[in-house]
Short mmCIF file of C-alpha atoms in Angstrom, two decimals:
data_model
loop_
_atom_site.label_atom_id
_atom_site.label_comp_id
_atom_site.label_asym_id
_atom_site.label_seq_id
_atom_site.Cartn_x
_atom_site.Cartn_y
_atom_site.Cartn_z
CA UNK M 218 -16.04 6.99 6.36
CA UNK M 219 -13.58 4.19 6.84
CA UNK M 220 -11.49 3.70 9.97
CA UNK M 221 -9.31 0.94 11.34
CA UNK M 222 -8.09 1.45 14.87
CA UNK M 223 -5.12 -0.19 16.60
CA UNK M 224 -3.20 0.46 19.83
CA UNK M 225 -0.36 2.87 19.13
CA UNK M 226 2.32 1.00 21.04
CA UNK M 227 2.89 -2.46 22.49
CA UNK M 228 6.00 -3.64 24.40
CA UNK M 229 6.92 -7.25 25.23
CA UNK M 230 9.98 -9.33 26.04
CA UNK M 231 11.74 -11.91 23.89
CA UNK M 232 10.01 -15.29 23.87
CA UNK M 233 6.69 -13.83 24.90
CA UNK M 234 3.35 -13.80 23.05
CA UNK M 235 1.71 -10.54 22.01
CA UNK M 236 -1.66 -9.76 20.49
CA UNK M 237 -2.31 -6.63 18.39
CA UNK M 238 -5.98 -5.78 18.03
CA UNK M 239 -7.73 -4.02 15.16
CA UNK M 240 -11.30 -2.73 15.15
CA UNK M 241 -12.81 -1.39 11.98
CA UNK M 242 -15.74 0.65 10.75
CA UNK M 243 -16.04 0.39 6.97
CA UNK M 244 -18.57 -0.33 4.30
CA UNK M 245 -17.89 -2.72 1.45
CA UNK M 246 -15.51 -4.79 3.59
CA UNK M 247 -13.99 -7.90 1.95
CA UNK M 248 -11.25 -8.92 4.40
CA UNK M 249 -8.42 -7.93 6.73
CA UNK M 250 -4.70 -8.01 6.02
CA UNK M 251 -1.69 -7.51 8.26
CA UNK M 252 1.60 -5.86 7.30
CA UNK M 253 4.94 -5.43 9.03
CA UNK M 254 7.15 -2.40 8.45
CA UNK M 255 10.65 -1.91 9.89
CA UNK M 256 11.99 1.63 10.17
CA UNK M 257 13.13 2.81 6.78
CA UNK M 258 11.72 -0.23 5.06
CA UNK M 259 8.77 -1.18 2.93
CA UNK M 260 5.57 -2.74 4.31
CA UNK M 261 5.66 -6.53 3.92
CA UNK M 262 2.62 -8.75 3.81
CA UNK M 263 2.01 -11.10 6.75
CA UNK M 264 -1.49 -12.52 6.40
CA UNK M 265 -4.97 -12.08 4.97
CA UNK M 266 -8.29 -13.17 6.46
CA UNK M 267 -11.20 -13.23 4.00
CA UNK M 268 -13.29 -15.47 6.23
CA UNK M 269 -13.99 -15.47 9.98
CA UNK M 270 -11.58 -17.53 12.01
CA UNK M 271 -7.91 -18.09 12.64
CA UNK M 272 -5.15 -18.26 10.01
CA UNK M 273 -1.75 -19.52 11.12
CA UNK M 274 1.57 -18.89 9.39
CA UNK M 275 4.53 -19.99 11.43
CA UNK M 276 4.94 -17.82 14.54
CA UNK M 277 2.22 -15.43 13.35
CA UNK M 278 -1.52 -16.02 13.48
CA UNK M 279 -4.37 -13.72 12.45
CA UNK M 280 -8.01 -13.78 13.42
CA UNK M 281 -11.13 -12.11 12.03
CA UNK M 282 -14.66 -11.77 13.37
CA UNK M 283 -16.91 -9.93 10.90
CA UNK M 284 -19.81 -9.85 13.33
CA UNK M 285 -17.67 -7.95 15.83
CA UNK M 286 -15.78 -5.86 13.18
CA UNK M 287 -12.62 -7.03 14.92
CA UNK M 288 -9.41 -8.81 14.14
CA UNK M 289 -6.06 -9.44 15.75
CA UNK M 290 -2.53 -10.48 14.95
CA UNK M 291 -0.88 -12.90 17.37
CA UNK M 292 2.92 -13.10 17.46
CA UNK M 293 4.44 -15.99 19.35
CA UNK M 294 8.00 -16.68 20.50
CA UNK M 295 8.87 -13.03 20.03
CA UNK M 296 12.32 -12.21 18.69
CA UNK M 297 14.21 -8.92 18.67
CA UNK M 298 13.80 -8.71 14.91
CA UNK M 299 10.02 -8.54 15.40
CA UNK M 300 10.39 -4.96 16.66
CA UNK M 301 8.60 -3.02 13.95
CA UNK M 302 5.32 -1.25 13.08
CA UNK M 303 2.37 -3.51 12.39
CA UNK M 304 -0.62 -2.36 10.36
CA UNK M 305 -3.98 -3.96 9.86
CA UNK M 306 -5.44 -3.09 6.50
CA UNK M 307 -8.98 -3.54 5.20
CA UNK M 308 -9.78 -4.66 1.68
CA UNK M 309 -12.69 -2.41 0.75
CA UNK M 310 -14.77 -1.99 -2.36
CA UNK M 311 -14.61 1.35 -4.15
CA UNK M 312 -17.07 1.27 -6.99
CA UNK M 313 -16.06 -1.63 -9.18
CA UNK M 314 -12.52 -1.69 -7.78
CA UNK M 315 -10.98 -2.79 -4.49
CA UNK M 316 -8.55 -0.91 -2.34
CA UNK M 317 -6.46 -1.55 0.71
CA UNK M 318 -6.87 0.96 3.49
CA UNK M 319 -4.38 0.88 6.34
CA UNK M 320 -5.09 1.19 10.07
CA UNK M 321 -3.36 3.60 12.34
CA UNK M 322 -0.47 1.23 13.09
CA UNK M 323 1.05 -0.31 16.20
CA UNK M 324 4.70 0.13 17.16
CA UNK M 325 5.92 -3.14 18.71
CA UNK M 326 9.06 -3.04 20.84
CA UNK M 327 10.63 -6.35 21.86
CA UNK M 328 12.93 -6.13 24.88
CA UNK M 329 15.73 -8.58 25.69
CA UNK Z 1058 11.28 -12.27 -9.47
CA UNK Z 1059 9.17 -11.02 -6.54
CA UNK Z 1060 10.49 -7.49 -6.50
CA UNK Z 1061 8.94 -4.11 -7.02
CA UNK Z 1062 11.66 -1.68 -8.01
CA UNK Z 1063 11.32 2.05 -7.42
CA UNK Z 1064 13.59 4.84 -8.67
CA UNK Z 1065 14.96 7.16 -7.54
CA UNK Z 1066 15.38 6.13 -3.90
CA UNK Z 1067 15.80 9.79 -2.87
CA UNK Z 1068 14.68 12.96 -4.61
CA UNK Z 1069 15.04 16.61 -3.65
CA UNK Z 1070 13.13 19.13 -5.72
CA UNK Z 1071 12.11 22.74 -5.63
CA UNK Z 1072 8.53 23.87 -5.86
CA UNK Z 1073 8.89 24.85 -9.50
CA UNK Z 1074 10.54 21.63 -10.67
CA UNK Z 1075 9.02 18.79 -12.68
CA UNK Z 1076 10.21 15.30 -11.78
CA UNK Z 1077 8.94 11.72 -12.05
CA UNK Z 1078 8.99 8.68 -9.81
CA UNK Z 1079 9.18 5.29 -11.52
CA UNK Z 1080 8.05 1.81 -10.48
CA UNK Z 1081 8.57 -1.54 -12.20
CA UNK Z 1082 7.43 -5.10 -11.49
CA UNK Z 1083 7.78 -8.34 -13.41
CA UNK Z 1084 5.47 -10.59 -11.41
CA UNK Z 1085 2.69 -10.40 -13.99
CA UNK Z 1086 0.53 -8.34 -11.61
CA UNK Z 1087 -2.22 -6.37 -13.29
CA UNK Z 1088 -2.95 -3.95 -10.43
CA UNK Z 1089 -0.53 -1.24 -9.36
CA UNK Z 1090 -0.80 1.33 -6.60
CA UNK Z 1091 0.73 4.55 -5.35
CA UNK Z 1092 0.72 5.23 -1.63
CA UNK Z 1093 2.06 8.22 0.31
CA UNK Z 1094 3.52 7.74 3.80
CA UNK Z 1095 4.52 10.42 6.29
CA UNK Z 1096 6.76 9.61 9.21
CA UNK Z 1097 5.10 7.52 11.95
CA UNK Z 1098 1.87 7.38 9.92
CA UNK Z 1099 0.19 4.61 7.89
CA UNK Z 1100 0.46 4.52 4.08
CA UNK Z 1101 -2.31 6.53 2.45
CA UNK Z 1102 -3.72 5.37 -0.87
CA UNK Z 1103 -3.34 7.81 -3.79
CA UNK Z 1104 -4.05 5.91 -7.01
CA UNK Z 1105 -4.99 2.44 -8.20
CA UNK Z 1106 -4.47 1.12 -11.72
CA UNK Z 1107 -6.20 -2.08 -12.76
CA UNK Z 1108 -5.37 -3.60 -16.15
CA UNK Z 1109 -3.51 -0.37 -17.01
CA UNK Z 1110 -6.61 1.79 -16.42
CA UNK Z 1111 -6.96 4.27 -13.57
CA UNK Z 1112 -9.62 2.79 -11.29
CA UNK Z 1113 -9.20 4.81 -8.09
CA UNK Z 1114 -8.04 8.39 -7.51
CA UNK Z 1115 -8.33 9.29 -3.86
CA UNK Z 1116 -8.95 12.99 -4.56
CA UNK Z 1117 -5.25 13.61 -5.05
CA UNK Z 1118 -4.25 17.15 -6.11
CA UNK Z 1119 -3.53 17.56 -9.84
CA UNK Z 1120 0.11 18.37 -9.14
CA UNK Z 1121 0.44 14.57 -8.87
CA UNK Z 1122 -0.15 12.88 -12.23
CA UNK Z 1123 -0.03 9.09 -12.49
CA UNK Z 1124 0.72 7.14 -15.67
CA UNK Z 1125 0.69 3.43 -16.44
CA UNK Z 1126 2.45 2.95 -19.81
CA UNK Z 1127 2.18 -0.85 -19.67
CA UNK Z 1128 1.43 -3.69 -17.29
CA UNK Z 1129 4.93 -3.61 -15.74
CA UNK Z 1130 5.48 0.12 -15.30
CA UNK Z 1131 3.92 2.85 -13.19
CA UNK Z 1132 5.04 6.48 -13.06
CA UNK Z 1133 4.12 9.36 -10.84
CA UNK Z 1134 4.75 12.76 -12.43
CA UNK Z 1135 5.32 15.63 -10.01
CA UNK Z 1136 4.91 19.32 -10.75
CA UNK Z 1137 4.64 22.45 -8.61
CA UNK Z 1138 4.75 20.49 -5.36
CA UNK Z 1139 4.51 22.02 -1.91
CA UNK Z 1140 6.82 21.37 1.09
CA UNK Z 1141 4.02 19.41 2.75
CA UNK Z 1142 4.22 16.90 -0.10
CA UNK Z 1143 7.55 15.72 1.30
CA UNK Z 1144 7.05 12.06 2.20
CA UNK Z 1145 7.90 8.47 1.28
CA UNK Z 1146 6.08 7.44 -1.91
CA UNK Z 1147 5.44 3.72 -2.08
CA UNK Z 1148 4.54 1.73 -5.16
CA UNK Z 1149 2.84 -1.65 -4.84
CA UNK Z 1150 1.44 -4.33 -7.09
CA UNK Z 1151 -0.96 -7.28 -6.81
CA UNK Z 1152 -3.32 -9.41 -8.79
CA UNK Z 1153 -6.48 -7.31 -9.14
CA UNK Z 1154 -8.69 -9.70 -7.20
CA UNK Z 1155 -6.01 -10.35 -4.51
CA UNK Z 1156 -5.92 -6.81 -3.15
CA UNK Z 1157 -5.20 -8.09 0.36
CA UNK Z 1158 -1.66 -9.10 -0.61
CA UNK Z 1159 0.29 -6.20 -1.94
CA UNK Z 1160 3.97 -6.34 -2.88
CA UNK Z 1161 5.63 -3.01 -2.01
CA UNK Z 1162 8.73 -1.37 -3.36
CA UNK Z 1163 11.24 0.23 -0.99
CA UNK Z 1164 9.85 3.67 -1.80
CA UNK Z 1165 11.09 6.98 -3.08
CA UNK Z 1166 11.82 9.51 -0.35
CA UNK Z 1167 10.82 12.93 -1.63
CA UNK Z 1168 11.88 16.25 -0.15
CA UNK Z 1169 10.32 19.44 -1.52
CA UNK Z 1170 12.20 22.63 -0.69
#
């Protein structure tokens, strides 16, 4: 089967740095994406790691280690608007097609 | 235009009704997806269309019937649904080989009575 596990909740204060971890067990793994979803909203794409290492996009960075089946999303200079659910998602082969399978999700609460 | 548009935003239907959810994108994406999301849960993949052909069906019950009339449109036909099918139905699109970056619509919130 396929599974991507994340902590269910993380709390931090404005201006802080927070890391959300994701461990996965899948076959046919191509890469790891991260999505943000505010309550009542649609998931929005944050980053994608096809290769091992760190990808940086503004205040957000994402890391992948295929050998450890592990990745993380790093959020810096936290703002109140960063309070949301964050999902890691694995790009996985399914026959000749590819699909995106979401992890369990992490609810981030940013406190003033 | 980087939007995926879903209609209707809200739908209430009885178990004997037939209704359809619609999704449209004009980004030139050739892969389109239906996901189902329950409250406080991750999106669950239902169907994937690639180049207007159904490429993945995640063992979805036949009361859900997808259709891709052209490269910009995706429908989900609903018939004889159960109350447990009440959820947010999300449409997404991407380039077929860029599956990591999906563009999602705002979803259709379905309530089955």
